[in-house]
PDB file of C-alpha atoms in Angstrom:
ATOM      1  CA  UNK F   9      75.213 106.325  78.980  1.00  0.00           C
ATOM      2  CA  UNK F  10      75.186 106.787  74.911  1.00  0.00           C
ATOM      3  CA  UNK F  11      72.349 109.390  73.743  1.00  0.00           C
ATOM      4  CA  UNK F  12      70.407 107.560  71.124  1.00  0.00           C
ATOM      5  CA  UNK F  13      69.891 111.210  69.555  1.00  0.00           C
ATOM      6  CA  UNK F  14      73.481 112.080  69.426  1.00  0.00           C
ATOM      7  CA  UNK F  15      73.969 108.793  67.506  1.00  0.00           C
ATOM      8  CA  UNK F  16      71.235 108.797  64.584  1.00  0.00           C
ATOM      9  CA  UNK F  17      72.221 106.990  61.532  1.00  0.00           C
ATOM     10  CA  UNK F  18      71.961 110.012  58.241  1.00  0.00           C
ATOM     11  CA  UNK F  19      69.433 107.482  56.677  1.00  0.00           C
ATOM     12  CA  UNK F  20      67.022 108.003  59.715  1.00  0.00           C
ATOM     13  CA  UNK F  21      67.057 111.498  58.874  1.00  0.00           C
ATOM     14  CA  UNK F  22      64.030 113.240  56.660  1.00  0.00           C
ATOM     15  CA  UNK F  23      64.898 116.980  57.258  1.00  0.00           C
ATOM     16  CA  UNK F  24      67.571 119.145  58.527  1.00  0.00           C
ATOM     17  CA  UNK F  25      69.090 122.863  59.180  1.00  0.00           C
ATOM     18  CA  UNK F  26      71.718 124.373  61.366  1.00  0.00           C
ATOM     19  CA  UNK F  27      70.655 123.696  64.364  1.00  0.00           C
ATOM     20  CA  UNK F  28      68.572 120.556  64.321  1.00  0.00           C
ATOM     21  CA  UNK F  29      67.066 117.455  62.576  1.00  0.00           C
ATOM     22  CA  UNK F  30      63.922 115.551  62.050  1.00  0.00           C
ATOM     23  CA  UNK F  31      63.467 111.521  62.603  1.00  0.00           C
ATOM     24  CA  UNK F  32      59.836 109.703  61.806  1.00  0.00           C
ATOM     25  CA  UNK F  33      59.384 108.335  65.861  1.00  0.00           C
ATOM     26  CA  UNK F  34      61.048 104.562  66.345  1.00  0.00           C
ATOM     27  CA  UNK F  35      57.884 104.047  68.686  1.00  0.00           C
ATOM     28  CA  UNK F  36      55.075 105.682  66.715  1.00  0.00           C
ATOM     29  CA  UNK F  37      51.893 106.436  68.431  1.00  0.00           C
ATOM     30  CA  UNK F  38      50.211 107.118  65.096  1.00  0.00           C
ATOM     31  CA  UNK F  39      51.352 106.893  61.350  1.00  0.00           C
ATOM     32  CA  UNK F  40      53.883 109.287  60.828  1.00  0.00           C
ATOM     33  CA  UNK F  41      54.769 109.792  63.889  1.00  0.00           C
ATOM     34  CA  UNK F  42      57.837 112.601  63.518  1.00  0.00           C
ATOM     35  CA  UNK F  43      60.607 113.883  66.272  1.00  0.00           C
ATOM     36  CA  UNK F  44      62.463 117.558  65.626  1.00  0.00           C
ATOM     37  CA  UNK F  45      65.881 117.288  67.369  1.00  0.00           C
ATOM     38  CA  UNK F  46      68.596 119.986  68.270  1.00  0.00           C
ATOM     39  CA  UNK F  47      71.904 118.820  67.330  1.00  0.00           C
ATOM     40  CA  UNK F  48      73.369 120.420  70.716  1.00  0.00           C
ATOM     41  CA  UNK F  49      72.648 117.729  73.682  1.00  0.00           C
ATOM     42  CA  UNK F  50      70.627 120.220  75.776  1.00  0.00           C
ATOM     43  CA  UNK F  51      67.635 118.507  77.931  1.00  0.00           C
ATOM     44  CA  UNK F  52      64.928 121.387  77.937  1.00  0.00           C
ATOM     45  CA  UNK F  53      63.352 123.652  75.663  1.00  0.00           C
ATOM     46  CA  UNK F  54      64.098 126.372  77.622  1.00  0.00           C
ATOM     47  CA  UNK F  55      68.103 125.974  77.280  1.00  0.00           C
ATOM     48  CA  UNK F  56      67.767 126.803  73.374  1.00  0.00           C
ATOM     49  CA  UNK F  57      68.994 130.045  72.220  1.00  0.00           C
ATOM     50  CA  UNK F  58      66.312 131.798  70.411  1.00  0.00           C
ATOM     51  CA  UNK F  59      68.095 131.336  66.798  1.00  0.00           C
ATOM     52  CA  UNK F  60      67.692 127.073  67.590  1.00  0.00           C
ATOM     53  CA  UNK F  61      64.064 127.670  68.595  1.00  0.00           C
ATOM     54  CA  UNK F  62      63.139 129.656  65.559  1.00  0.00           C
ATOM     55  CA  UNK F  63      65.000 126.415  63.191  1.00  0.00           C
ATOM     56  CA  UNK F  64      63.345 123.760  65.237  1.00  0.00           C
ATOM     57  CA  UNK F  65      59.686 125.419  64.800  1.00  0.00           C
ATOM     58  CA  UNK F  66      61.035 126.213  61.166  1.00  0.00           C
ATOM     59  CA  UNK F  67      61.831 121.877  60.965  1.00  0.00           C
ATOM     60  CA  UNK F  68      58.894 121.779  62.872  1.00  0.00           C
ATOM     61  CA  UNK F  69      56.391 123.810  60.218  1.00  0.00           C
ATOM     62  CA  UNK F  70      57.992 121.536  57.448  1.00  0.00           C
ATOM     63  CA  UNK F  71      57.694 118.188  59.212  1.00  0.00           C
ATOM     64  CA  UNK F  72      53.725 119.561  59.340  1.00  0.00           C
ATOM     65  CA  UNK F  73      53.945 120.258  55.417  1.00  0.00           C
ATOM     66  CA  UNK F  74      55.085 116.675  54.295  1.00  0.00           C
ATOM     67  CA  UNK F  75      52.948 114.919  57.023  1.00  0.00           C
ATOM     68  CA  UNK F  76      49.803 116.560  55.608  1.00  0.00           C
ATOM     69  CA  UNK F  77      51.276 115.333  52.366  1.00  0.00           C
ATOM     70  CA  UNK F  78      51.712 111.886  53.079  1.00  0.00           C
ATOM     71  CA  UNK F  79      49.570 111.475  55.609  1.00  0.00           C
ATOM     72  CA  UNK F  80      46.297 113.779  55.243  1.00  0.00           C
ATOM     73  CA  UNK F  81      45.591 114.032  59.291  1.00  0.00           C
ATOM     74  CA  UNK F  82      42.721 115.623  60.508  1.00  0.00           C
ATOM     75  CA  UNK F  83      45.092 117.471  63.261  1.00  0.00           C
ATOM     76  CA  UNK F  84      47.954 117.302  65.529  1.00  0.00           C
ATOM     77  CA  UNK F  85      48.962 116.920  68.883  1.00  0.00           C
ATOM     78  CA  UNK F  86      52.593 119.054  69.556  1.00  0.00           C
ATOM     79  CA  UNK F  87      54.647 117.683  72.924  1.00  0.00           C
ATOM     80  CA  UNK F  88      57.723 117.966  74.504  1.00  0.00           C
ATOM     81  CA  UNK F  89      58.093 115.922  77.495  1.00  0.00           C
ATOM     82  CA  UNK F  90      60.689 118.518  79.539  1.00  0.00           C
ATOM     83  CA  UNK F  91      62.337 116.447  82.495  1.00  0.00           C
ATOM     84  CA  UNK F  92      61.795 113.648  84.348  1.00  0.00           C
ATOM     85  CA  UNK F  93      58.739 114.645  85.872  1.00  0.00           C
ATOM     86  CA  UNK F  94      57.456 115.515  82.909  1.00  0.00           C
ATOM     87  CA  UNK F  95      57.684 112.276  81.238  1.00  0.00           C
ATOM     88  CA  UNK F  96      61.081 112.733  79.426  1.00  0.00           C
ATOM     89  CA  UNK F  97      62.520 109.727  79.140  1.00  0.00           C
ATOM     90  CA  UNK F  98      65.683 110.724  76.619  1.00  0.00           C
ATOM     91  CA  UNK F  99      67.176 113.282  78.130  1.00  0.00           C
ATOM     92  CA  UNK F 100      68.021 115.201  74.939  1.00  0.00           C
ATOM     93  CA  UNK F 101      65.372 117.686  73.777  1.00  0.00           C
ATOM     94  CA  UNK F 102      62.686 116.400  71.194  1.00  0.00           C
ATOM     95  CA  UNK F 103      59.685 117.880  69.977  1.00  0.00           C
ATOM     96  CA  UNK F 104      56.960 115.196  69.218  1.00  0.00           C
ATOM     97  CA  UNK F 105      54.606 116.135  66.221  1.00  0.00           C
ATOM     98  CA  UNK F 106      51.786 113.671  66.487  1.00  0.00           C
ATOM     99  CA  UNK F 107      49.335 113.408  63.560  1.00  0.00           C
ATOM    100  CA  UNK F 108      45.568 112.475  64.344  1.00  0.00           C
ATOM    101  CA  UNK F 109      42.915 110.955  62.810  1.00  0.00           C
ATOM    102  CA  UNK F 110      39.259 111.389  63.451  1.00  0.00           C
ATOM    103  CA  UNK F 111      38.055 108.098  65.357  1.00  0.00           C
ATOM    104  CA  UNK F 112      42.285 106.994  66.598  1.00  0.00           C
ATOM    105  CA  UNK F 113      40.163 107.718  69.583  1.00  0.00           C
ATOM    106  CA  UNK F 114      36.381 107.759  70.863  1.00  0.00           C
ATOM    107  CA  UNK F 115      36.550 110.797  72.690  1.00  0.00           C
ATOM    108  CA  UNK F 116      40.037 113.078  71.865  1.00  0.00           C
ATOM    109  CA  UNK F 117      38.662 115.752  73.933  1.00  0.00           C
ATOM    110  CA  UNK F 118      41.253 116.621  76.680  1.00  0.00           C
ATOM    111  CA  UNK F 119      44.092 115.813  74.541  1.00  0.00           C
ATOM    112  CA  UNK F 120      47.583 117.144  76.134  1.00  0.00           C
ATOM    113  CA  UNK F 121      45.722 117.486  79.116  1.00  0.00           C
ATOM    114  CA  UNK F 122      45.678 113.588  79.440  1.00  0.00           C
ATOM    115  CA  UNK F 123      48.888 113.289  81.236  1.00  0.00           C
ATOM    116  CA  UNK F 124      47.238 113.341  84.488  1.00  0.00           C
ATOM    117  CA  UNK F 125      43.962 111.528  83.532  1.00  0.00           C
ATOM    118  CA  UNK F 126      41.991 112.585  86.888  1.00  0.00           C
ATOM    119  CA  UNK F 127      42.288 115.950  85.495  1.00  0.00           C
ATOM    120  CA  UNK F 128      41.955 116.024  81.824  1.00  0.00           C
ATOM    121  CA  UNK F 129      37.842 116.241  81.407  1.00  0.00           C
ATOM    122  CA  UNK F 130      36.959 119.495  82.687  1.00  0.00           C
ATOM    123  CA  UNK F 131      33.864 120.046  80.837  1.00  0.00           C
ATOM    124  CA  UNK F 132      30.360 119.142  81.481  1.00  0.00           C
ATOM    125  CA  UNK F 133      28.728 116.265  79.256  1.00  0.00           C
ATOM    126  CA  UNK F 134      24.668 117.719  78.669  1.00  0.00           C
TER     127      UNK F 134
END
């Protein structure tokens, strides 16, 4: 099986440095919707070597800069989906950096936390 991330056209790419790359999302969940990719096929954040997790937050801090730019989100969800039990459906790391908007949703409370629904709400409503 191909990696799609192994294999991304230069014109998909918005930002890069030695160790990885950033791609606007092919299945956005919001406008602007960005991915920060290693170059090195590795499948979890915790196989980086601490000089490719210091670029990717570096991509990562930029991808923020222009999305507030362009964008103007009220905040962010961050996620990395690490194996298959985690969600992780391309099994080449990627960092999702989500941009939010106030009302995308009635009630964002719980964000992350929403991956198992039965236990995202864990505060009281008054």
């Amino acid at each position: 099986m191909s990696c799609p991330f192994c294999a991304i056209p230069a014109e998909r790419i918005i930002d890069r440095n030695e160790s990885g790359f950033v791609i606007r999302d092919g299945f956005p969940v919001s406008q602007g919707h960005t991915l920060i990719i290693p170059y090195r096929h590795i499948g979890s954040f915790f196989e980086l070597s601490k000089p490719e997790r210091d670029d990717l937050f570096d991509l990562l801090d930029q991808a923020k800069l222009v999305l507030d730019r362009e964008f103007k989100p009220n905040a962010y969800n961050i996620g990395i989906n690490d194996g298959p039990a985690a969600g992780q459906t391309v099994p080449h790391l990627h960092i999702h950096l989500i941009p939010r908007f106030e009302g995308d949703m009635a009630d964002p409370r719980g964000g992350v936390r929403y991956v198992i629904p039965s236990k995202a709400k864990y505060w009281k409503d008054e």
